[in-house]
C-alpha atoms as one frame of an Amber mdcrd trajectory, in Angstrom:
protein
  -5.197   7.406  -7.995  -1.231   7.207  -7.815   0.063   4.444  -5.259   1.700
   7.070  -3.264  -1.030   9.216  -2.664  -3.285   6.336  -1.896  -0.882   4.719
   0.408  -0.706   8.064   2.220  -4.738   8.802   2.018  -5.249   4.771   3.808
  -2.748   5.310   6.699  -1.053   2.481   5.094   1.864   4.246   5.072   2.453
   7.831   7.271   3.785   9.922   4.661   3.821  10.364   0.764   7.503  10.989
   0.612   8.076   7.348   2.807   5.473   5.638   0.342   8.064   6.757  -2.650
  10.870   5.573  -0.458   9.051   1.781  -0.231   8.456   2.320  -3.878  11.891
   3.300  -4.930  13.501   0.436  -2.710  11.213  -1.564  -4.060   9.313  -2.578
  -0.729   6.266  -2.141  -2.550   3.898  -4.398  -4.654   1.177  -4.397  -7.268
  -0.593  -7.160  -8.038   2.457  -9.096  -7.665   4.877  -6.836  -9.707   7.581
  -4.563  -8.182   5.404  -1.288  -7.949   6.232   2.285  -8.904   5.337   5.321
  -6.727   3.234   6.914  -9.781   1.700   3.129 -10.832  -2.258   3.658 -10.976
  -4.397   2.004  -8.198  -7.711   0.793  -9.018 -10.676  -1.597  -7.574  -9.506
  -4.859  -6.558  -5.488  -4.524  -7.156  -3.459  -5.978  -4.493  -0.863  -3.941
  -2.377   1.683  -6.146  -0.567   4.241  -3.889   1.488   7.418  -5.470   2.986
   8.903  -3.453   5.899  11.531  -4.628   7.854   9.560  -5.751  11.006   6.053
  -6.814   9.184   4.145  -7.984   5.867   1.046  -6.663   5.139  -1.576  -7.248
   1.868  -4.415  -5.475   1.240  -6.952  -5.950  -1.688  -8.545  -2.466  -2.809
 -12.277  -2.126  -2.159 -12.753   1.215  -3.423 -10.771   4.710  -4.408 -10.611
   7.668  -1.782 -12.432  10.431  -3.953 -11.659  13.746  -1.801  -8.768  12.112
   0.270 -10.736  11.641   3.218  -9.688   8.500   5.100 -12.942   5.520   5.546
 -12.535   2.471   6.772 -13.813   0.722   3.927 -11.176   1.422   0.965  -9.370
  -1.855   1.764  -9.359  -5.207   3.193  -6.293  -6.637   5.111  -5.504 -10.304
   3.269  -2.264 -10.660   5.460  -0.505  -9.398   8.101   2.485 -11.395   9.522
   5.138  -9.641  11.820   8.523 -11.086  10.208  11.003 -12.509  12.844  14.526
 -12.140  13.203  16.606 -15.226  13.794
């Protein structure tokens, strides 16, 4: 499944058009790498996604098959709320 749509499908992110937005400004990782909208997502990658008021990294448990939303398709690794000073 494309990052986008998968983003989109978890709640992760609200929209598929703001998913390619973090992807384009590059807000969006892949196992570590600088992440493209259309970059496949499969079993046990890692999504880290930098806004500007929080990090969050998931690890992939399993792939939506008929975009229905479970609570099950990932597994929060981090989640710090980034401070301004």
């Amino acid at each position: 499944m494309r990052l986008d749509k998968f983003l989109k499908v978890t709640k992760l992110i609200k929209r598929r058009t703001q998913a390619q937005v973090a992807c384009k400004n590059n807000r969006v990782y892949l196992n570590n790498h600088i992440a493209k909208s259309s970059s496949i997502v499969r079993v046990g990658d890692e999504i880290k996604i930098v806004s500007s008021i929080m990090l969050l990294r998931v690890k992939v448990l399993q792939i939506p098959l008929n975009n229905q939303f479970s609570d099950d398709l990932f597994v929060v690794i981090e989640q710090t709320k980034l401070t301004e000073e």
